[in-house]
Amino acid sequence: MGENSVDTIDEYISNYPENIQKILEKIRKTIKEVAPEATEKISWGIPTFYLNKNLVHFAAYKKHIGFYPNPSGIENFKDDLSKYKTSKGTVQFQYDEPIPYDLIRKIVEFRVQENKKEK
Protein backbone atom coordinates (compact mmCIF):
# COMPACT_ATOMS: atom_id res chain seq x y z
CA MET A 1 0.00 0.00 0.00
CA GLY A 2 1.61 3.25 -1.10
CA GLU A 3 5.13 1.85 -0.84
CA ASN A 4 6.11 2.93 -4.34
CA SER A 5 8.30 5.96 -4.84
CA VAL A 6 6.14 8.96 -5.70
CA ASP A 7 6.88 12.55 -6.63
CA THR A 8 3.65 14.31 -5.66
CA ILE A 9 1.00 14.12 -2.96
CA ASP A 10 -1.58 13.36 -5.67
CA GLU A 11 0.45 10.30 -6.71
CA TYR A 12 0.85 9.23 -3.09
CA ILE A 13 -2.89 9.44 -2.38
CA SER A 14 -3.79 7.62 -5.62
CA ASN A 15 -1.97 4.50 -4.34
CA TYR A 16 -4.62 3.89 -1.68
CA PRO A 17 -8.18 2.54 -1.68
CA GLU A 18 -10.93 5.12 -2.11
CA ASN A 19 -11.93 5.19 1.57
CA ILE A 20 -8.33 5.99 2.60
CA GLN A 21 -7.97 8.50 -0.26
CA LYS A 22 -10.92 10.44 1.16
CA ILE A 23 -9.27 10.66 4.59
CA LEU A 24 -5.91 11.70 3.10
CA GLU A 25 -7.57 14.34 0.92
CA LYS A 26 -9.49 15.75 3.89
CA ILE A 27 -6.30 15.97 5.94
CA ARG A 28 -4.56 17.65 3.00
CA LYS A 29 -7.45 20.12 2.58
CA THR A 30 -7.45 20.90 6.31
CA ILE A 31 -3.73 21.67 6.24
CA LYS A 32 -4.06 23.81 3.09
CA GLU A 33 -6.88 25.85 4.65
CA VAL A 34 -4.75 26.66 7.69
CA ALA A 35 -1.46 27.08 5.82
CA PRO A 36 -2.27 28.23 2.27
CA GLU A 37 1.26 29.62 1.86
CA ALA A 38 2.88 26.25 2.65
CA THR A 39 4.23 24.25 -0.23
CA GLU A 40 3.54 20.57 -0.80
CA LYS A 41 6.23 18.02 -1.40
CA ILE A 42 7.12 14.42 -0.77
CA SER A 43 9.78 14.07 1.91
CA TRP A 44 10.88 10.73 3.37
CA GLY A 45 8.43 9.19 0.93
CA ILE A 46 5.36 10.79 2.54
CA PRO A 47 3.21 13.92 2.02
CA THR A 48 4.87 16.95 3.57
CA PHE A 49 3.88 20.58 3.93
CA TYR A 50 6.77 23.02 4.06
CA LEU A 51 6.72 26.57 5.46
CA ASN A 52 10.24 27.95 6.01
CA LYS A 53 11.00 24.37 7.04
CA ASN A 54 8.96 21.18 7.41
CA LEU A 55 5.55 22.04 8.85
CA VAL A 56 3.77 18.67 9.10
CA HIS A 57 3.84 15.27 7.40
CA PHE A 58 1.15 12.62 7.15
CA ALA A 59 1.01 9.07 5.85
CA ALA A 60 -1.34 6.14 5.44
CA TYR A 61 -0.59 2.78 6.98
CA LYS A 62 -2.48 -0.50 7.19
CA LYS A 63 -4.53 0.39 10.30
CA HIS A 64 -3.91 4.09 10.89
CA ILE A 65 -2.95 7.51 9.62
CA GLY A 66 0.40 8.74 10.88
CA PHE A 67 0.49 12.47 11.53
CA TYR A 68 3.88 14.10 12.17
CA PRO A 69 3.63 17.64 13.57
CA ASN A 70 7.14 17.80 15.06
CA PRO A 71 7.78 17.02 18.75
CA SER A 72 6.53 20.50 19.71
CA GLY A 73 3.17 19.81 18.06
CA ILE A 74 2.79 16.61 20.09
CA GLU A 75 3.94 18.21 23.34
CA ASN A 76 1.74 21.30 23.01
CA PHE A 77 -1.38 19.18 22.45
CA LYS A 78 -0.54 16.21 24.67
CA ASP A 79 -3.81 16.45 26.61
CA ASP A 80 -5.88 16.52 23.41
CA LEU A 81 -3.81 13.65 22.02
CA SER A 82 -3.94 11.51 25.18
CA LYS A 83 -6.43 9.03 23.70
CA TYR A 84 -4.20 8.38 20.68
CA LYS A 85 -0.94 6.47 20.38
CA THR A 86 1.87 9.03 20.26
CA SER A 87 5.64 9.14 20.29
CA LYS A 88 8.09 12.03 20.24
CA GLY A 89 6.90 13.55 16.96
CA THR A 90 4.11 11.25 15.82
CA VAL A 91 0.47 10.54 16.47
CA GLN A 92 -1.55 7.63 15.10
CA PHE A 93 -5.20 8.05 14.16
CA GLN A 94 -6.81 4.61 13.82
CA TYR A 95 -9.17 4.05 10.88
CA ASP A 96 -11.78 2.49 13.16
CA GLU A 97 -12.18 5.78 15.06
CA PRO A 98 -13.25 9.19 13.70
CA ILE A 99 -10.29 11.20 12.39
CA PRO A 100 -10.03 14.39 14.54
CA TYR A 101 -9.81 16.94 11.73
CA ASP A 102 -10.48 19.86 14.11
CA LEU A 103 -7.55 18.78 16.25
CA ILE A 104 -5.36 18.43 13.16
CA ARG A 105 -6.41 21.99 12.25
CA LYS A 106 -5.41 23.31 15.72
CA ILE A 107 -2.05 21.54 15.62
CA VAL A 108 -1.29 22.90 12.14
CA GLU A 109 -2.26 26.42 13.27
CA PHE A 110 0.21 26.06 16.14
CA ARG A 111 2.94 24.76 13.81
CA VAL A 112 2.38 27.63 11.33
CA GLN A 113 2.91 30.19 14.12
CA GLU A 114 5.95 28.28 15.33
CA ASN A 115 7.53 28.08 11.88
CA LYS A 116 6.89 31.77 11.18
CA LYS A 117 8.63 32.74 14.44
CA GLU A 118 11.67 30.63 13.62
CA LYS A 119 12.12 32.12 10.16
GROMACS .gro file of N, CA and C in nm:
model
  357
    1MET      N    1   0.082  -0.120   0.000
    1MET     CA    2   0.000   0.000   0.000
    1MET      C    3   0.086   0.125   0.000
    2GLY      N    4   0.093   0.198  -0.108
    2GLY     CA    5   0.161   0.325  -0.110
    2GLY      C    6   0.311   0.318  -0.091
    3GLU      N    7   0.370   0.200  -0.109
    3GLU     CA    8   0.513   0.185  -0.084
    3GLU      C    9   0.598   0.233  -0.201
    4ASN      N   10   0.537   0.252  -0.316
    4ASN     CA   11   0.611   0.293  -0.434
    4ASN      C   12   0.663   0.435  -0.418
    5SER      N   13   0.775   0.461  -0.485
    5SER     CA   14   0.830   0.596  -0.484
    5SER      C   15   0.738   0.688  -0.564
    6VAL      N   16   0.702   0.800  -0.503
    6VAL     CA   17   0.614   0.896  -0.570
    6VAL      C   18   0.678   1.034  -0.565
    7ASP      N   19   0.633   1.120  -0.655
    7ASP     CA   20   0.688   1.255  -0.663
    7ASP      C   21   0.592   1.362  -0.612
    8THR      N   22   0.463   1.331  -0.607
    8THR     CA   23   0.365   1.431  -0.566
    8THR      C   24   0.268   1.370  -0.464
    9ILE      N   25   0.201   1.458  -0.392
    9ILE     CA   26   0.100   1.412  -0.296
    9ILE      C   27  -0.016   1.347  -0.371
   10ASP      N   28  -0.052   1.399  -0.487
   10ASP     CA   29  -0.158   1.336  -0.567
   10ASP      C   30  -0.123   1.190  -0.599
   11GLU      N   31   0.001   1.167  -0.641
   11GLU     CA   32   0.045   1.030  -0.671
   11GLU      C   33   0.038   0.943  -0.546
   12TYR      N   34   0.086   0.997  -0.435
   12TYR     CA   35   0.085   0.923  -0.309
   12TYR      C   36  -0.058   0.879  -0.275
   13ILE      N   37  -0.150   0.973  -0.276
   13ILE     CA   38  -0.289   0.944  -0.238
   13ILE      C   39  -0.352   0.843  -0.333
   14SER      N   40  -0.318   0.852  -0.462
   14SER     CA   41  -0.379   0.762  -0.562
   14SER      C   42  -0.341   0.615  -0.541
   15ASN      N   43  -0.239   0.587  -0.461
   15ASN     CA   44  -0.197   0.450  -0.434
   15ASN      C   45  -0.285   0.377  -0.333
   16TYR      N   46  -0.382   0.447  -0.276
   16TYR     CA   47  -0.462   0.389  -0.168
   16TYR      C   48  -0.605   0.365  -0.211
   17PRO      N   49  -0.675   0.276  -0.139
   17PRO     CA   50  -0.818   0.254  -0.168
   17PRO      C   51  -0.897   0.383  -0.147
   18GLU      N   52  -1.012   0.389  -0.211
   18GLU     CA   53  -1.093   0.512  -0.211
   18GLU      C   54  -1.125   0.563  -0.071
   19ASN      N   55  -1.158   0.474   0.022
   19ASN     CA   56  -1.193   0.519   0.157
   19ASN      C   57  -1.074   0.587   0.226
   20ILE      N   58  -0.954   0.537   0.202
   20ILE     CA   59  -0.833   0.599   0.260
   20ILE      C   60  -0.800   0.728   0.185
   21GLN      N   61  -0.820   0.728   0.053
   21GLN     CA   62  -0.797   0.850  -0.026
   21GLN      C   63  -0.879   0.966   0.028
   22LYS      N   64  -1.005   0.938   0.065
   22LYS     CA   65  -1.092   1.044   0.116
   22LYS      C   66  -1.037   1.103   0.245
   23ILE      N   67  -0.986   1.018   0.334
   23ILE     CA   68  -0.927   1.066   0.459
   23ILE      C   69  -0.802   1.149   0.430
   24LEU      N   70  -0.715   1.098   0.344
   24LEU     CA   71  -0.591   1.170   0.310
   24LEU      C   72  -0.622   1.305   0.246
   25GLU      N   73  -0.720   1.307   0.157
   25GLU     CA   74  -0.757   1.434   0.092
   25GLU      C   75  -0.815   1.534   0.193
   26LYS      N   76  -0.892   1.485   0.289
   26LYS     CA   77  -0.949   1.575   0.389
   26LYS      C   78  -0.840   1.630   0.480
   27ILE      N   79  -0.743   1.548   0.515
   27ILE     CA   80  -0.630   1.597   0.594
   27ILE      C   81  -0.553   1.702   0.514
   28ARG      N   82  -0.527   1.672   0.388
   28ARG     CA   83  -0.456   1.765   0.300
   28ARG      C   84  -0.531   1.898   0.290
   29LYS      N   85  -0.662   1.891   0.269
   29LYS     CA   86  -0.745   2.012   0.258
   29LYS      C   87  -0.741   2.092   0.388
   30THR      N   88  -0.750   2.024   0.500
   30THR     CA   89  -0.745   2.090   0.631
   30THR      C   90  -0.614   2.166   0.648
   31ILE      N   91  -0.504   2.102   0.612
   31ILE     CA   92  -0.373   2.167   0.624
   31ILE      C   93  -0.365   2.288   0.530
   32LYS      N   94  -0.411   2.271   0.407
   32LYS     CA   95  -0.406   2.381   0.309
   32LYS      C   96  -0.490   2.501   0.352
   33GLU      N   97  -0.604   2.475   0.418
   33GLU     CA   98  -0.688   2.585   0.465
   33GLU      C   99  -0.618   2.667   0.573
   34VAL      N  100  -0.545   2.600   0.659
   34VAL     CA  101  -0.475   2.666   0.769
   34VAL      C  102  -0.343   2.728   0.722
   35ALA      N  103  -0.279   2.664   0.628
   35ALA     CA  104  -0.146   2.708   0.582
   35ALA      C  105  -0.143   2.719   0.430
   36PRO      N  106  -0.221   2.814   0.374
   36PRO     CA  107  -0.227   2.823   0.227
   36PRO      C  108  -0.093   2.859   0.163
   37GLU      N  109  -0.004   2.923   0.241
   37GLU     CA  110   0.126   2.962   0.186
   37GLU      C  111   0.229   2.848   0.191
   38ALA      N  112   0.196   2.739   0.258
   38ALA     CA  113   0.288   2.625   0.265
   38ALA      C  114   0.294   2.555   0.131
   39THR      N  115   0.408   2.500   0.101
   39THR     CA  116   0.423   2.425  -0.023
   39THR      C  117   0.415   2.275   0.007
   40GLU      N  118   0.367   2.202  -0.092
   40GLU     CA  119   0.354   2.057  -0.080
   40GLU      C  120   0.474   1.990  -0.143
   41LYS      N  121   0.517   1.883  -0.081
   41LYS     CA  122   0.623   1.802  -0.140
   41LYS      C  123   0.616   1.662  -0.080
   42ILE      N  124   0.694   1.573  -0.136
   42ILE     CA  125   0.712   1.442  -0.077
   42ILE      C  126   0.850   1.444  -0.011
   43SER      N  127   0.853   1.414   0.117
   43SER     CA  128   0.978   1.407   0.191
   43SER      C  129   0.976   1.279   0.273
   44TRP      N  130   1.083   1.205   0.271
   44TRP     CA  131   1.088   1.073   0.337
   44TRP      C  132   0.981   0.981   0.282
   45GLY      N  133   0.940   1.005   0.157
   45GLY     CA  134   0.843   0.919   0.093
   45GLY      C  135   0.698   0.943   0.132
   46ILE      N  136   0.673   1.051   0.208
   46ILE     CA  137   0.536   1.079   0.254
   46ILE      C  138   0.498   1.225   0.228
   47PRO      N  139   0.368   1.254   0.222
   47PRO     CA  140   0.321   1.392   0.202
   47PRO      C  141   0.372   1.485   0.311
   48THR      N  142   0.426   1.597   0.267
   48THR     CA  143   0.487   1.695   0.357
   48THR      C  144   0.441   1.835   0.317
   49PHE      N  145   0.412   1.915   0.416
   49PHE     CA  146   0.388   2.058   0.393
   49PHE      C  147   0.506   2.133   0.451
   50TYR      N  148   0.555   2.230   0.373
   50TYR     CA  149   0.677   2.302   0.406
   50TYR      C  150   0.646   2.451   0.415
   51LEU      N  151   0.688   2.513   0.525
   51LEU     CA  152   0.672   2.657   0.546
   51LEU      C  153   0.795   2.706   0.621
   52ASN      N  154   0.892   2.756   0.549
   52ASN     CA  155   1.024   2.795   0.601
   52ASN      C  156   1.107   2.674   0.641
   53LYS      N  157   1.042   2.568   0.678
   53LYS     CA  158   1.100   2.437   0.704
   53LYS      C  159   0.983   2.341   0.710
   54ASN      N  160   1.007   2.213   0.738
   54ASN     CA  161   0.896   2.118   0.741
   54ASN      C  162   0.792   2.162   0.843
   55LEU      N  163   0.667   2.163   0.800
   55LEU     CA  164   0.555   2.204   0.885
   55LEU      C  165   0.491   2.080   0.948
   56VAL      N  166   0.434   1.995   0.866
   56VAL     CA  167   0.377   1.867   0.910
   56VAL      C  168   0.390   1.765   0.797
   57HIS      N  169   0.388   1.639   0.834
   57HIS     CA  170   0.384   1.527   0.740
   57HIS      C  171   0.263   1.441   0.778
   58PHE      N  172   0.216   1.362   0.683
   58PHE     CA  173   0.115   1.262   0.715
   58PHE      C  174   0.134   1.143   0.623
   59ALA      N  175   0.083   1.028   0.665
   59ALA     CA  176   0.101   0.907   0.585
   59ALA      C  177  -0.007   0.806   0.619
   60ALA      N  178  -0.037   0.721   0.524
   60ALA     CA  179  -0.134   0.614   0.544
   60ALA      C  180  -0.060   0.484   0.572
   61TYR      N  181  -0.112   0.409   0.665
   61TYR     CA  182  -0.059   0.278   0.698
   61TYR      C  183  -0.175   0.179   0.699
   62LYS      N  184  -0.146   0.054   0.727
   62LYS     CA  185  -0.248  -0.050   0.719
   62LYS      C  186  -0.368  -0.022   0.810
   63LYS      N  187  -0.344   0.021   0.934
   63LYS     CA  188  -0.453   0.039   1.030
   63LYS      C  189  -0.470   0.182   1.080
   64HIS      N  190  -0.383   0.272   1.036
   64HIS     CA  191  -0.391   0.409   1.089
   64HIS      C  192  -0.331   0.511   0.994
   65ILE      N  193  -0.361   0.637   1.025
   65ILE     CA  194  -0.295   0.751   0.962
   65ILE      C  195  -0.187   0.797   1.059
   66GLY      N  196  -0.067   0.815   1.009
   66GLY     CA  197   0.040   0.874   1.088
   66GLY      C  198   0.042   1.024   1.061
   67PHE      N  199   0.043   1.102   1.166
   67PHE     CA  200   0.049   1.247   1.153
   67PHE      C  201   0.171   1.293   1.229
   68TYR      N  202   0.256   1.373   1.164
   68TYR     CA  203   0.388   1.410   1.217
   68TYR      C  204   0.400   1.562   1.228
   69PRO      N  205   0.360   1.618   1.343
   69PRO     CA  206   0.363   1.764   1.357
   69PRO      C  207   0.485   1.816   1.432
   70ASN      N  208   0.594   1.738   1.434
   70ASN     CA  209   0.714   1.780   1.506
   70ASN      C  210   0.692   1.751   1.655
   71PRO      N  211   0.797   1.727   1.731
   71PRO     CA  212   0.778   1.702   1.875
   71PRO      C  213   0.702   1.815   1.947
   72SER      N  214   0.723   1.939   1.905
   72SER     CA  215   0.653   2.050   1.971
   72SER      C  216   0.502   2.042   1.950
   73GLY      N  217   0.460   1.996   1.834
   73GLY     CA  218   0.317   1.981   1.806
   73GLY      C  219   0.254   1.874   1.893
   74ILE      N  220   0.328   1.768   1.920
   74ILE     CA  221   0.279   1.661   2.009
   74ILE      C  222   0.275   1.713   2.152
   75GLU      N  223   0.384   1.774   2.196
   75GLU     CA  224   0.394   1.821   2.334
   75GLU      C  225   0.288   1.927   2.366
   76ASN      N  226   0.268   2.021   2.277
   76ASN     CA  227   0.174   2.130   2.301
   76ASN      C  228   0.029   2.082   2.310
   77PHE      N  229  -0.001   1.969   2.246
   77PHE     CA  230  -0.138   1.918   2.245
   77PHE      C  231  -0.149   1.782   2.313
   78LYS      N  232  -0.058   1.755   2.407
   78LYS     CA  233  -0.054   1.621   2.467
   78LYS      C  234  -0.184   1.583   2.537
   79ASP      N  235  -0.253   1.679   2.597
   79ASP     CA  236  -0.381   1.645   2.661
   79ASP      C  237  -0.485   1.605   2.557
   80ASP      N  238  -0.493   1.683   2.448
   80ASP     CA  239  -0.588   1.652   2.341
   80ASP      C  240  -0.555   1.519   2.272
   81LEU      N  241  -0.426   1.485   2.272
   81LEU     CA  242  -0.381   1.365   2.202
   81LEU      C  243  -0.375   1.242   2.294
   82SER      N  244  -0.413   1.258   2.419
   82SER     CA  245  -0.394   1.151   2.518
   82SER      C  246  -0.465   1.020   2.482
   83LYS      N  247  -0.572   1.026   2.405
   83LYS     CA  248  -0.643   0.903   2.370
   83LYS      C  249  -0.585   0.833   2.247
   84TYR      N  250  -0.483   0.895   2.186
   84TYR     CA  251  -0.420   0.838   2.068
   84TYR      C  252  -0.280   0.788   2.102
   85LYS      N  253  -0.232   0.695   2.022
   85LYS     CA  254  -0.094   0.647   2.038
   85LYS      C  255  -0.001   0.755   1.984
   86THR      N  256   0.092   0.800   2.068
   86THR     CA  257   0.187   0.903   2.026
   86THR      C  258   0.329   0.859   2.059
   87SER      N  259   0.423   0.923   1.994
   87SER     CA  260   0.564   0.914   2.029
   87SER      C  261   0.620   1.054   2.016
   88LYS      N  262   0.748   1.070   2.019
   88LYS     CA  263   0.809   1.203   2.024
   88LYS      C  264   0.752   1.302   1.922
   89GLY      N  265   0.738   1.262   1.798
   89GLY     CA  266   0.690   1.355   1.696
   89GLY      C  267   0.576   1.301   1.612
   90THR      N  268   0.510   1.197   1.661
   90THR     CA  269   0.411   1.125   1.582
   90THR      C  270   0.284   1.099   1.661
   91VAL      N  271   0.173   1.101   1.589
   91VAL     CA  272   0.047   1.054   1.647
   91VAL      C  273  -0.018   0.961   1.545
   92GLN      N  274  -0.085   0.857   1.596
   92GLN     CA  275  -0.155   0.763   1.510
   92GLN      C  276  -0.305   0.780   1.528
   93PHE      N  277  -0.375   0.799   1.417
   93PHE     CA  278  -0.520   0.805   1.416
   93PHE      C  279  -0.570   0.676   1.352
   94GLN      N  280  -0.633   0.591   1.430
   94GLN     CA  281  -0.681   0.461   1.382
   94GLN      C  282  -0.800   0.481   1.287
   95TYR      N  283  -0.806   0.396   1.184
   95TYR     CA  284  -0.917   0.405   1.088
   95TYR      C  285  -1.052   0.370   1.151
   96ASP      N  286  -1.051   0.290   1.256
   96ASP     CA  287  -1.178   0.249   1.316
   96ASP      C  288  -1.233   0.351   1.416
   97GLU      N  289  -1.170   0.467   1.423
   97GLU     CA  290  -1.218   0.578   1.506
   97GLU      C  291  -1.229   0.702   1.416
   98PRO      N  292  -1.316   0.796   1.452
   98PRO     CA  293  -1.325   0.919   1.370
   98PRO      C  294  -1.191   0.994   1.368
   99ILE      N  295  -1.153   1.041   1.252
   99ILE     CA  296  -1.029   1.120   1.239
   99ILE      C  297  -1.059   1.260   1.297
  100PRO      N  298  -0.976   1.309   1.389
  100PRO     CA  299  -1.003   1.439   1.454
  100PRO      C  300  -0.953   1.557   1.370
  101TYR      N  301  -1.025   1.588   1.264
  101TYR     CA  302  -0.981   1.694   1.173
  101TYR      C  303  -0.969   1.829   1.243
  102ASP      N  304  -1.057   1.859   1.338
  102ASP     CA  305  -1.048   1.986   1.411
  102ASP      C  306  -0.919   1.993   1.493
  103LEU      N  307  -0.880   1.882   1.550
  103LEU     CA  308  -0.755   1.878   1.625
  103LEU      C  309  -0.635   1.892   1.531
  104ILE      N  310  -0.642   1.827   1.417
  104ILE     CA  311  -0.536   1.843   1.316
  104ILE      C  312  -0.525   1.991   1.279
  105ARG      N  313  -0.639   2.056   1.259
  105ARG     CA  314  -0.641   2.199   1.225
  105ARG      C  315  -0.569   2.281   1.334
  106LYS      N  316  -0.602   2.256   1.460
  106LYS     CA  317  -0.541   2.331   1.572
  106LYS      C  318  -0.390   2.309   1.578
  107ILE      N  319  -0.348   2.185   1.557
  107ILE     CA  320  -0.205   2.154   1.562
  107ILE      C  321  -0.133   2.225   1.448
  108VAL      N  322  -0.192   2.223   1.328
  108VAL     CA  323  -0.129   2.290   1.214
  108VAL      C  324  -0.122   2.441   1.238
  109GLU      N  325  -0.228   2.499   1.294
  109GLU     CA  326  -0.226   2.642   1.327
  109GLU      C  327  -0.109   2.674   1.420
  110PHE      N  328  -0.091   2.590   1.521
  110PHE     CA  329   0.021   2.606   1.614
  110PHE      C  330   0.155   2.597   1.541
  111ARG      N  331   0.168   2.496   1.454
  111ARG     CA  332   0.294   2.476   1.381
  111ARG      C  333   0.321   2.592   1.285
  112VAL      N  334   0.219   2.648   1.222
  112VAL     CA  335   0.238   2.763   1.133
  112VAL      C  336   0.297   2.878   1.212
  113GLN      N  337   0.239   2.909   1.328
  113GLN     CA  338   0.291   3.019   1.412
  113GLN      C  339   0.434   2.990   1.455
  114GLU      N  340   0.460   2.867   1.491
  114GLU     CA  341   0.595   2.828   1.533
  114GLU      C  342   0.695   2.845   1.420
  115ASN      N  343   0.661   2.798   1.301
  115ASN     CA  344   0.753   2.808   1.188
  115ASN      C  345   0.775   2.952   1.145
  116LYS      N  346   0.672   3.035   1.154
  116LYS     CA  347   0.689   3.177   1.118
  116LYS      C  348   0.781   3.248   1.216
  117LYS      N  349   0.774   3.213   1.344
  117LYS     CA  350   0.863   3.274   1.444
  117LYS      C  351   1.008   3.237   1.422
  118GLU      N  352   1.031   3.116   1.377
  118GLU     CA  353   1.167   3.063   1.362
  118GLU      C  354   1.228   3.094   1.227
  119LYS      N  355   1.167   3.178   1.151
  119LYS     CA  356   1.212   3.212   1.016
  119LYS      C  357   1.358   3.247   1.011
   0.00000   0.00000   0.00000
